[in-house]
mmCIF file of C-alpha atoms in Angstrom:
data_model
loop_
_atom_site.group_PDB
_atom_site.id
_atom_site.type_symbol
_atom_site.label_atom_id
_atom_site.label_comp_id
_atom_site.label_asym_id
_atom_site.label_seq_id
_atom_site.Cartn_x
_atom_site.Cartn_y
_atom_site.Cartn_z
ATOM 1 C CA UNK Z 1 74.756 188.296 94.721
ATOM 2 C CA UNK Z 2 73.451 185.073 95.621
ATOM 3 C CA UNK Z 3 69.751 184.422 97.439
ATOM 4 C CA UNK Z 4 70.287 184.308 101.063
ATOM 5 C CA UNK Z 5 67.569 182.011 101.828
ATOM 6 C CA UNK Z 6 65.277 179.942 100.141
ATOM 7 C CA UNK Z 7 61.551 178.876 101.496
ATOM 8 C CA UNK Z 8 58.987 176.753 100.584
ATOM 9 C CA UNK Z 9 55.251 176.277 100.934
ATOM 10 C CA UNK Z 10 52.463 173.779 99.936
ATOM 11 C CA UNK Z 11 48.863 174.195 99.860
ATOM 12 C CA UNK Z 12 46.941 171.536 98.102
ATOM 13 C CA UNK Z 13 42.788 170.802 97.794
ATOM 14 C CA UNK Z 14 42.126 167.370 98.055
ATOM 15 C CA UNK Z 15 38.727 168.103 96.683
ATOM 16 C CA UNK Z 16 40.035 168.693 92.938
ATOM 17 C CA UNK Z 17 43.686 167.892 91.232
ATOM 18 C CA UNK Z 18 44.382 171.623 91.797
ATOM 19 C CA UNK Z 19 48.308 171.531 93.654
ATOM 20 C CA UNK Z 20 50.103 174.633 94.090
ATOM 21 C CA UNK Z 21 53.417 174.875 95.333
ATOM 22 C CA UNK Z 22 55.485 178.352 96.631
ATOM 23 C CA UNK Z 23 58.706 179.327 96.651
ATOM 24 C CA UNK Z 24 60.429 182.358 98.079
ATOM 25 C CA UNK Z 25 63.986 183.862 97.661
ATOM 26 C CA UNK Z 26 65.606 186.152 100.454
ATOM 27 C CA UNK Z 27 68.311 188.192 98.294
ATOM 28 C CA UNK Z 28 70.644 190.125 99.870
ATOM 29 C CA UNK Z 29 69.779 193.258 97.648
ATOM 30 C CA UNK Z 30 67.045 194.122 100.569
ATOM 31 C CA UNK Z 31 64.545 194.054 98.011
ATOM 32 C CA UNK Z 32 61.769 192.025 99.618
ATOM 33 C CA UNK Z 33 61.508 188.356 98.914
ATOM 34 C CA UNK Z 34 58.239 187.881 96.105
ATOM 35 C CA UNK Z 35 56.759 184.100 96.538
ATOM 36 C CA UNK Z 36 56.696 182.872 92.749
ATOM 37 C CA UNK Z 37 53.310 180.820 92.139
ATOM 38 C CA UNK Z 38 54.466 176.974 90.896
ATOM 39 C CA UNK Z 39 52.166 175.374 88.412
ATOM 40 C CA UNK Z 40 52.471 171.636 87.308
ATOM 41 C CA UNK Z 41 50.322 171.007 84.281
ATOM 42 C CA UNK Z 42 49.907 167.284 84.843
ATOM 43 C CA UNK Z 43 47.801 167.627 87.768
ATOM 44 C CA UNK Z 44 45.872 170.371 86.714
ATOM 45 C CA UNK Z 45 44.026 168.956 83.247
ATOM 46 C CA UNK Z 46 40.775 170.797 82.718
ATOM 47 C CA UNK Z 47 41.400 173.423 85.543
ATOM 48 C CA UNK Z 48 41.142 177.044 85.415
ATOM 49 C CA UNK Z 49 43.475 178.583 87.532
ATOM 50 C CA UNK Z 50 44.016 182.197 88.988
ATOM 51 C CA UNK Z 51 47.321 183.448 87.951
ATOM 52 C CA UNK Z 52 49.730 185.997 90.627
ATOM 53 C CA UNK Z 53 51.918 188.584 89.848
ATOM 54 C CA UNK Z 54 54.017 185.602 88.486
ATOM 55 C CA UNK Z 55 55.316 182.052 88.652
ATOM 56 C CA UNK Z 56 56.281 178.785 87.104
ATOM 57 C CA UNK Z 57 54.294 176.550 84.483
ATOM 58 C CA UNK Z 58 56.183 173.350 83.802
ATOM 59 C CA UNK Z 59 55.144 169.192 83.889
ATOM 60 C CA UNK Z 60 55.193 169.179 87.398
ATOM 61 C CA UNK Z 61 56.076 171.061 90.580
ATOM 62 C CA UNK Z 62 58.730 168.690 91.436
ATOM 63 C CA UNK Z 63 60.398 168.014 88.255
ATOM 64 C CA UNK Z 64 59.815 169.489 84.328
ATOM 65 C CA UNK Z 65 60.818 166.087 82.649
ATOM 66 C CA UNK Z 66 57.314 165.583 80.875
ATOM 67 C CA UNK Z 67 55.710 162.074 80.444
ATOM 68 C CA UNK Z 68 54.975 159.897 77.325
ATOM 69 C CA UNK Z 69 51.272 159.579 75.237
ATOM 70 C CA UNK Z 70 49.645 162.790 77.108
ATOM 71 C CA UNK Z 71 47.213 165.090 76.253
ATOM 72 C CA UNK Z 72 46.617 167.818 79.018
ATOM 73 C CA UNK Z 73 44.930 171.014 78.171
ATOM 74 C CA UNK Z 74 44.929 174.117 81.317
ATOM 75 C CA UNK Z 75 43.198 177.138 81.347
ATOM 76 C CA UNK Z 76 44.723 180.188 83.060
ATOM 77 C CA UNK Z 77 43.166 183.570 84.220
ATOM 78 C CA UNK Z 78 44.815 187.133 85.185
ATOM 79 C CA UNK Z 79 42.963 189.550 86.889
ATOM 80 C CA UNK Z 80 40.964 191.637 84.057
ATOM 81 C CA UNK Z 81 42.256 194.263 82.380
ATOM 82 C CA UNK Z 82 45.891 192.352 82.394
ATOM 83 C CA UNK Z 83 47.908 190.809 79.781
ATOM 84 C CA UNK Z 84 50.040 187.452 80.348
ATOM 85 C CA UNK Z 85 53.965 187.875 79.066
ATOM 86 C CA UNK Z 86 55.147 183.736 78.591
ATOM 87 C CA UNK Z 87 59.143 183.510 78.546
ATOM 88 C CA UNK Z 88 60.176 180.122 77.772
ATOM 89 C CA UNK Z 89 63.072 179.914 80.369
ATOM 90 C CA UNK Z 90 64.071 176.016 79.599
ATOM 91 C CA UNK Z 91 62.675 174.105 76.973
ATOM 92 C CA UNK Z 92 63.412 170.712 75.674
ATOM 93 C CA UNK Z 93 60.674 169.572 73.622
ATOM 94 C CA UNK Z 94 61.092 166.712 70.918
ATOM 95 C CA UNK Z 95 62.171 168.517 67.686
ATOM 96 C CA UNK Z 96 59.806 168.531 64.620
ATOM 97 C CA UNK Z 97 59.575 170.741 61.402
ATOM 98 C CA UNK Z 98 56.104 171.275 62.162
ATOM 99 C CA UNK Z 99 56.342 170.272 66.123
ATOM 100 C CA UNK Z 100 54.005 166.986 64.975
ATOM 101 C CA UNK Z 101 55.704 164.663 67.562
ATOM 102 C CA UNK Z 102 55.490 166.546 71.423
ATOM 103 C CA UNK Z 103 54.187 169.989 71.444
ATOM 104 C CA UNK Z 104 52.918 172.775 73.606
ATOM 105 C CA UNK Z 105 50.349 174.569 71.913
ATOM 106 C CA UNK Z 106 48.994 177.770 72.713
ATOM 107 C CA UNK Z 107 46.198 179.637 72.591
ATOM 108 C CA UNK Z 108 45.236 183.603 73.309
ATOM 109 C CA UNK Z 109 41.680 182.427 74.604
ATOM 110 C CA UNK Z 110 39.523 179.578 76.802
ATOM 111 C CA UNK Z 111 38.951 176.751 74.343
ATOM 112 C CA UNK Z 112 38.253 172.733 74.827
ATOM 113 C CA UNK Z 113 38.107 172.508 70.951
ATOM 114 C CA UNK Z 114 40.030 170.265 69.827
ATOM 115 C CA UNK Z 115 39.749 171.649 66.090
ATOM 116 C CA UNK Z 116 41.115 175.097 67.385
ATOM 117 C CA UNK Z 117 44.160 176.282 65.516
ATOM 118 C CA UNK Z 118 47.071 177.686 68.308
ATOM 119 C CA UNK Z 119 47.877 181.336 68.459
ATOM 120 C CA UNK Z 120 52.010 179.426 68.954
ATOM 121 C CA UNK Z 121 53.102 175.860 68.319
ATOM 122 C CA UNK Z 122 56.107 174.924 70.647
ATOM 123 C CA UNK Z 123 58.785 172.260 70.147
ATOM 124 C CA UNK Z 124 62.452 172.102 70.518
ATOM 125 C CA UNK Z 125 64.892 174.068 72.738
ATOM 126 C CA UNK Z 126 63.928 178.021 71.954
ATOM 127 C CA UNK Z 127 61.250 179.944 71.808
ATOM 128 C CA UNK Z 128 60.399 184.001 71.764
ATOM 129 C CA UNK Z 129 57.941 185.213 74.226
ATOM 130 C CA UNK Z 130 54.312 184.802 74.085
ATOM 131 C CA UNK Z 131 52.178 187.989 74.840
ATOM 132 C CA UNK Z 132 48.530 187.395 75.351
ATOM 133 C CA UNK Z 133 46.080 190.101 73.498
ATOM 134 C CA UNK Z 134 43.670 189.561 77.012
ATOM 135 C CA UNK Z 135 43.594 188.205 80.595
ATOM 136 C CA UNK Z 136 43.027 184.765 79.599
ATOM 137 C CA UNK Z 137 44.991 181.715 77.613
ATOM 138 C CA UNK Z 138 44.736 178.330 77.315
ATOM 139 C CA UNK Z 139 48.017 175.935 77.672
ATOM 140 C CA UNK Z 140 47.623 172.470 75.953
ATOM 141 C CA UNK Z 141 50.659 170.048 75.921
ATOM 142 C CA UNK Z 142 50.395 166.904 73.795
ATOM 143 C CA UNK Z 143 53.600 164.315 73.453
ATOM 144 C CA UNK Z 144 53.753 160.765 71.544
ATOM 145 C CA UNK Z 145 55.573 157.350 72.971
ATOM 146 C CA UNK Z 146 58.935 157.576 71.435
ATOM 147 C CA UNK Z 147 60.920 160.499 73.747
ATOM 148 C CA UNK Z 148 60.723 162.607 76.663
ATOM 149 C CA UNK Z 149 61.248 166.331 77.638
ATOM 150 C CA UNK Z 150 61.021 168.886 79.585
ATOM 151 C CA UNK Z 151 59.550 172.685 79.902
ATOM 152 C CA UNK Z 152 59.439 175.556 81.912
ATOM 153 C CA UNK Z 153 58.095 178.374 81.842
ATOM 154 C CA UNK Z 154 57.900 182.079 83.673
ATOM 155 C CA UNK Z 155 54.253 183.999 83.591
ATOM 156 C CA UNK Z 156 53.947 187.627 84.389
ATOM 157 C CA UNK Z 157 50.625 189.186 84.633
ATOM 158 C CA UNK Z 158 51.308 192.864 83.604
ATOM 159 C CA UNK Z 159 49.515 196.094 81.948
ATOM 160 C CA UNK Z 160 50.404 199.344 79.395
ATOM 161 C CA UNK Z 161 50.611 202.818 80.028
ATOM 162 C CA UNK Z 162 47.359 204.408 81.215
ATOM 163 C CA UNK Z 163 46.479 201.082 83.209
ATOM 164 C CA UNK Z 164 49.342 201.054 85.520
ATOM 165 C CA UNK Z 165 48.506 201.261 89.083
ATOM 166 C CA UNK Z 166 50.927 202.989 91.727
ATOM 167 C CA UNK Z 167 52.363 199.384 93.233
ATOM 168 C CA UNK Z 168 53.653 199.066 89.507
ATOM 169 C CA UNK Z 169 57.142 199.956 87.852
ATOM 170 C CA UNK Z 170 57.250 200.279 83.929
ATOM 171 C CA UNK Z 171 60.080 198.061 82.191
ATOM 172 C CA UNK Z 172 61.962 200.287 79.215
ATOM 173 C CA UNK Z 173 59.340 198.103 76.905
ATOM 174 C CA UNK Z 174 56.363 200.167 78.718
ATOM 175 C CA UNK Z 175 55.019 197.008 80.297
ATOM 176 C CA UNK Z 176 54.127 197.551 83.818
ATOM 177 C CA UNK Z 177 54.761 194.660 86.475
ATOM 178 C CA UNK Z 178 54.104 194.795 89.834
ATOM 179 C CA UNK Z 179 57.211 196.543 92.199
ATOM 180 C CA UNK Z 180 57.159 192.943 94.306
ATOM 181 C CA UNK Z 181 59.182 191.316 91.281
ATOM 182 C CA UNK Z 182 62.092 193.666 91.338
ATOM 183 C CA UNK Z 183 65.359 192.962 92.336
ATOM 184 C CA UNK Z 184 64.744 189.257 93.066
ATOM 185 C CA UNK Z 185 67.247 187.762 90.316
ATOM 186 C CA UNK Z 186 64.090 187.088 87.871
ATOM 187 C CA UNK Z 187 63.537 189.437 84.878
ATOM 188 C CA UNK Z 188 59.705 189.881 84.318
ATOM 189 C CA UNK Z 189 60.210 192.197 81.968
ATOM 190 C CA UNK Z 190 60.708 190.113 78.963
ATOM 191 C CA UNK Z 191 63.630 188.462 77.283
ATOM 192 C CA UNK Z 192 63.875 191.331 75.060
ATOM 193 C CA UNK Z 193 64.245 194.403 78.039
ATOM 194 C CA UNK Z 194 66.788 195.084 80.558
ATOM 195 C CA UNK Z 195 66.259 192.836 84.010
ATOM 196 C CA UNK Z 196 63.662 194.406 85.889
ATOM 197 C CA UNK Z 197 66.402 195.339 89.081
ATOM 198 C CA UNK Z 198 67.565 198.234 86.884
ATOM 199 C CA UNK Z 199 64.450 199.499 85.491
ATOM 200 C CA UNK Z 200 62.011 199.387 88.440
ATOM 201 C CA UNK Z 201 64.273 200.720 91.332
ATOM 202 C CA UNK Z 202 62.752 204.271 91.857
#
């Protein structure tokens, strides 16, 4: 069924280029509504930022269409002990053999090196998921002055096993999520595991 509602929130600190912007969805499966953290990338270059349960990474909060000649690099940070699961939910990124024109690159640590060799190179329209090895990766996006693109993607901070906590529900792929993301249309499981609504509902 479709969402019901839809909501929207800002919060923004004028005192750094941090923006974040929230969306909610009311669905009419009764399952409550889980407000989805939005990041934009080019307003965040050289910021670490706290990641939620889950949310958005794409150019901007308003629109994914990505600009010409940029270099941004973004840090992100789960709460420790977490993983981050990176589904690559609409790409468009100008096709290379070895992505040499626009790129995402990322890596499964903090770096500002430019010399540092990505754990995944990202161009044109598909992509697997990315699973970090830790709590922390790094998110840089470079493009050239001949085409634009866009990206977005879904985060979900997660655990194994052992290190689930009771507001959790394991996915058939043993990853746990938190029980705020079921039911709500958007499968945090992973592209490769049933949608979290039937996994997570007892």
């Amino acid at each position: 069924t479709s969402p019901a509602e839809h909501c929207t929130s800002e919060h923004a600190n004028m005192g750094t280029s941090v923006v974040f912007i929230f969306f909610c969805a009311t669905l009419w499966t009764g399952v409550s509504s889980y407000v989805y953290q939005r990041i934009g990338m080019s307003t965040n270059d050289n910021q670490r930022l706290t990641l939620q349960d889950a949310g958005w990474i794409s150019w901007t909060t308003g629109t994914d269409q990505y600009d010409n000649s940029q270099d941004i690099r973004v840090y992100f940070e789960a709460p420790t002990g977490t993983k981050i699961l990176l589904v690559f939910q609409d790409i468009d990124i100008e096709q290379h053999s070895n992505c040499g024109y626009d790129r995402l690159e990322i890596y499964d640590r903090i770096t500002s090196s430019t010399s540092a060799v990505p754990q995944r190179t990202v161009c044109g329209t598909s992509q697997t998921d990315f699973v970090s090895t830790g709590n922390v990766i790094t998110i840089r996006f470079k493009s050239d002055g001949s085409r634009q693109g866009h990206f977005r993607l879904l985060y979900t901070v997660f655990n194994y096993g052992s290190s689930c906590s009771a507001d959790m529900c394991t996915c058939t792929n043993g990853r746990c999520i938190s029980t705020s993301l079921q039911g709500d249309g958007v499968n945090n499981c992973g592209s490769t595991s049933p949608s979290d609504d039937r996994v997570c509902d007892n």
